Tab-separated table of C-alpha atoms in Angstrom:
chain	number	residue	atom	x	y	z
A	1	UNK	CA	-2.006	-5.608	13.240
A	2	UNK	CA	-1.604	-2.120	11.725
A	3	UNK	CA	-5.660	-1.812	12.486
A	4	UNK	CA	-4.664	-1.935	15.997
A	5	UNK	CA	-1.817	0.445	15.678
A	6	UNK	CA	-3.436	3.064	13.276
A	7	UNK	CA	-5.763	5.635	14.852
A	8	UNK	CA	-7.447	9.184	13.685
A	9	UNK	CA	-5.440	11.479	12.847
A	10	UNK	CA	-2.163	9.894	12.619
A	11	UNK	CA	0.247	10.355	9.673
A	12	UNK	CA	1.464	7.212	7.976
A	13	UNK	CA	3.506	5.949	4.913
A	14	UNK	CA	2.653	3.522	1.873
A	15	UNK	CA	6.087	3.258	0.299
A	16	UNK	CA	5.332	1.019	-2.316
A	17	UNK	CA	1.575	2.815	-3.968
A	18	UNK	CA	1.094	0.273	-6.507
A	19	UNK	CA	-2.761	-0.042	-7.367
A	20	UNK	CA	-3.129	1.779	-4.526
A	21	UNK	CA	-5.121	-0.913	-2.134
A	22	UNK	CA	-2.615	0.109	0.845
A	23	UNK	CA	-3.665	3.656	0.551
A	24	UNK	CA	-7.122	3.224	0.709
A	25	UNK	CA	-6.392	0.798	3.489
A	26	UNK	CA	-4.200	3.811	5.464
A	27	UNK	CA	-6.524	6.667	4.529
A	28	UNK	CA	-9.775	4.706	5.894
A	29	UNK	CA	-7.968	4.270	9.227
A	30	UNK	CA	-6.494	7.492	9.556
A	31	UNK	CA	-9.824	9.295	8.684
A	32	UNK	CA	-10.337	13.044	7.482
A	33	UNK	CA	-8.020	14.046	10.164
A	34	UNK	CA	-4.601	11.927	8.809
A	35	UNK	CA	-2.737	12.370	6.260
A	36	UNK	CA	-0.767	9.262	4.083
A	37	UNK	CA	2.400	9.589	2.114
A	38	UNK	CA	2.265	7.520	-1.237
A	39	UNK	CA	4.997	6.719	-2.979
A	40	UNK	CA	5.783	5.343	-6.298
A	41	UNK	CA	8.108	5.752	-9.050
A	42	UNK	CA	4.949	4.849	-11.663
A	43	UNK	CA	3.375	7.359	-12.656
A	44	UNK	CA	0.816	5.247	-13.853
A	45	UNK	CA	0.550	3.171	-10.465
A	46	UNK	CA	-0.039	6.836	-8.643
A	47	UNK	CA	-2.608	7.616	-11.411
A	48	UNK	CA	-4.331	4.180	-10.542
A	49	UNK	CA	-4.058	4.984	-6.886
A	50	UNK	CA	-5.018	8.349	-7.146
A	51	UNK	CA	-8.242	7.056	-9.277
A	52	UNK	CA	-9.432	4.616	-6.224
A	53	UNK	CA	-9.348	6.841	-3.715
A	54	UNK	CA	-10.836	9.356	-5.701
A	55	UNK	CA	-13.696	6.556	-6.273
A	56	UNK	CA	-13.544	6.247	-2.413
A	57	UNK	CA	-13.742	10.018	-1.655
A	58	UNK	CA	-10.690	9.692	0.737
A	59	UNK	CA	-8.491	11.408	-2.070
A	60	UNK	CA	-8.114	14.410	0.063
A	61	UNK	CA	-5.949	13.120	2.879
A	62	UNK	CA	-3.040	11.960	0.692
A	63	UNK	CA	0.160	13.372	-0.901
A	64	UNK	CA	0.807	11.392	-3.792
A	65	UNK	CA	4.388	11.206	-4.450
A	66	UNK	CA	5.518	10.796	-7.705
A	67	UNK	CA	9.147	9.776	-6.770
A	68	UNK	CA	11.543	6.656	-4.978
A	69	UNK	CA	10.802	5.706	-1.878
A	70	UNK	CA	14.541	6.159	-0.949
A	71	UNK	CA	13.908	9.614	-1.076
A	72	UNK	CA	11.063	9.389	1.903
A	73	UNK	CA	13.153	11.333	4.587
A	74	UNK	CA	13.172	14.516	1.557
A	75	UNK	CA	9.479	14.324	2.313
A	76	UNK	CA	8.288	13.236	5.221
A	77	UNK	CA	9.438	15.378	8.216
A	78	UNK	CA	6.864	14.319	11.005
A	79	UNK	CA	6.745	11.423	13.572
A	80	UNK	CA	4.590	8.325	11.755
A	81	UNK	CA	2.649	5.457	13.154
A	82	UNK	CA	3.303	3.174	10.145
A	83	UNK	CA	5.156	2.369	6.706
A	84	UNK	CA	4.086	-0.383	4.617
A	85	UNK	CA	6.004	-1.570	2.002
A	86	UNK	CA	4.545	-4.335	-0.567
A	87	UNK	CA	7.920	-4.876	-2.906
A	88	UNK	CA	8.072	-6.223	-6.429
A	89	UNK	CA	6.382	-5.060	-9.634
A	90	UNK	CA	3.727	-3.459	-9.916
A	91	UNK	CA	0.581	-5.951	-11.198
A	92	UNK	CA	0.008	-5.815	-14.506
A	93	UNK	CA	2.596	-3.567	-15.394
A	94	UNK	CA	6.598	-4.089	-16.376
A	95	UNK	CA	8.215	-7.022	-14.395
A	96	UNK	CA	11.840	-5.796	-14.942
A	97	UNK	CA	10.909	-2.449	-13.072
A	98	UNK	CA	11.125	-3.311	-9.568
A	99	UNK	CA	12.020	-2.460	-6.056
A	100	UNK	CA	15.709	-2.423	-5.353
A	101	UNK	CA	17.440	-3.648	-2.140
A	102	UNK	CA	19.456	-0.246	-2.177
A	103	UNK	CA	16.921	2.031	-2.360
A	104	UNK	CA	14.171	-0.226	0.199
A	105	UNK	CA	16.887	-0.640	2.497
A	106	UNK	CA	17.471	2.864	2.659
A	107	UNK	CA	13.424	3.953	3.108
A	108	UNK	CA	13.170	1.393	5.433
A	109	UNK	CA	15.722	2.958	7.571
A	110	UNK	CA	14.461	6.126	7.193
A	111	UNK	CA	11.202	5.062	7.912
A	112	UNK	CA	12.487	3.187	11.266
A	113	UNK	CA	14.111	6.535	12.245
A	114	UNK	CA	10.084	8.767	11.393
A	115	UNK	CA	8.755	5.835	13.946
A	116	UNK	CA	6.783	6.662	16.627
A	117	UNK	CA	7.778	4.069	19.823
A	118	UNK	CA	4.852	1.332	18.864
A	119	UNK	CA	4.767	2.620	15.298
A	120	UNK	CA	4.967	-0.410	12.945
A	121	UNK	CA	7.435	-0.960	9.667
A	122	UNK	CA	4.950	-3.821	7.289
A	123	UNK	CA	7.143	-5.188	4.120
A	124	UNK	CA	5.700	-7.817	1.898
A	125	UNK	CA	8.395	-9.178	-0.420
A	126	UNK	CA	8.412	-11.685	-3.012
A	127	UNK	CA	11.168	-14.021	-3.585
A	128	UNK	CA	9.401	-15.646	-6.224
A	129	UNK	CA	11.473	-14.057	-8.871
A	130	UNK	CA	15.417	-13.625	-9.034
A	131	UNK	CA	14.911	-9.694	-8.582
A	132	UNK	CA	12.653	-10.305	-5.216
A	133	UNK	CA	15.038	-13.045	-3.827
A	134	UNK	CA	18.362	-11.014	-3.799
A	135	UNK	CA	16.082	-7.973	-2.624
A	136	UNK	CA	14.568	-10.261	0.662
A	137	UNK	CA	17.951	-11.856	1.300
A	138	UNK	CA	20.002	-7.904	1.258
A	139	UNK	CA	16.854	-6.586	3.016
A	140	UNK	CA	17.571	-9.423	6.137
A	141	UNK	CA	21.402	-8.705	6.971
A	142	UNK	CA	20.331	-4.989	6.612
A	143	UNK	CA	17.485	-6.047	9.486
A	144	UNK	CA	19.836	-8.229	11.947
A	145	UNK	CA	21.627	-5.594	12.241
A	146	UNK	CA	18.976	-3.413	14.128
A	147	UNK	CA	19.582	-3.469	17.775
A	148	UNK	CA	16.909	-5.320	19.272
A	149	UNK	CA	16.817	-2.587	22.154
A	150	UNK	CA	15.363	-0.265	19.280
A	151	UNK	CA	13.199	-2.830	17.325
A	152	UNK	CA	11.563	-5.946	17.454
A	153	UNK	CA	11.489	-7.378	13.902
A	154	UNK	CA	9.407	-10.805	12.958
A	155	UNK	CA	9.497	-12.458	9.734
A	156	UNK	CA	6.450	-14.590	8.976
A	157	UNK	CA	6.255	-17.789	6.244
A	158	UNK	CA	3.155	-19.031	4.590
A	159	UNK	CA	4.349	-22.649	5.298
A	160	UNK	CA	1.782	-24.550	3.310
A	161	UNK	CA	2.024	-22.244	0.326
A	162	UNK	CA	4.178	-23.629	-2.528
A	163	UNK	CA	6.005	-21.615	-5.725
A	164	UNK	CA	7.864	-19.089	-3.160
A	165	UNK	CA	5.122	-17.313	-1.194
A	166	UNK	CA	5.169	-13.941	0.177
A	167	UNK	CA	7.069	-13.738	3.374
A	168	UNK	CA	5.881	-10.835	6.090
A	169	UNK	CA	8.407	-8.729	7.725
A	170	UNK	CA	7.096	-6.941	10.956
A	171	UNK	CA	9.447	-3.929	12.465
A	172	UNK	CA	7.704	-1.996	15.375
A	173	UNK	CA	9.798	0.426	17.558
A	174	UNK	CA	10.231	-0.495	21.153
A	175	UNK	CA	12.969	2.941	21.906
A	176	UNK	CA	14.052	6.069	20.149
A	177	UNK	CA	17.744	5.556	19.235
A	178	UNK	CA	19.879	4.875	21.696
């Protein structure tokens, strides 16, 4: 979906950098011309990051941000076409340092408000552990609440997965604010 949203040139958001997969995935579709935001509160998941797309020679259209993602809006300042979010820990490194539902709620609301109309809001979260549950169930009365004038939000299951799979949230922006 964000494929088909993405184009050339457009400035986008990985709030969650991690290994840094999503920010290879951003930087190939917004090209030479786009710039990606990539957040993390790791330094040494923005080192990791920062090492791939180095590897990938796309290093050059990101700003590596070396900070919470509830500070986005201190950042970013332009329109965006997309934020993804992929919550948790970071793989292979410290399971009790993970996302909050404080601080995603509040980049995902400042992300909504960066939107372009038809810009896209991704989050991946992982109620497989006690930290990831609470943080999906705050992160879904924070979403009801959108007005569905502004946003149309989906939530996708991996039915036939067992042990607590992943569940896909999918925010794209149908109206500026009303």
């Amino acid at each position: 979906m964000i494929s088909h949203v993405v184009e050339p040139a457009d400035i986008v958001v990985d709030a969650t950098c991690g290994q840094g997969n999503d920010t290879l995935f951003l930087a190939e579709l917004t090209g030479s011309g786009g710039l990606v935001y990539s957040f993390d509160i790791q330094e040494s998941a923005i080192e990791a990051a920062r090492s791939l797309l180095t590897k990938n020679n796309l290093i050059h259209t990101v700003r590596f941000i070396h900070d919470d993602h509830a500070r986005l809006a201190d950042y970013v300042h332009n329109k965006i076409k997309v934020c993804m979010f992929n919550l948790g820990y970071l793989p292979g490194g410290d399971h009790q340092i993970t996302t909050k539902p404080d601080t995603t709620i509040k980049a995902v609301e400042a992300s909504m408000k960066l939107l372009e109309v038809g810009g896209l809001v991704t989050i991946v979260a992982y109620p497989g552990h006690q930290a990831g549950k609470l943080e999906l169930e705050e992160l879904r009365k924070y979403l009801k609440s959108i007005p569905q004038q502004e946003m149309e939000i989906t939530e996708t299951l991996f039915i036939n997965q067992i042990n607590n799979p992943p569940v896909l949230i999918i925010a794209q922006k149908i109206k500026e604010e009303i």
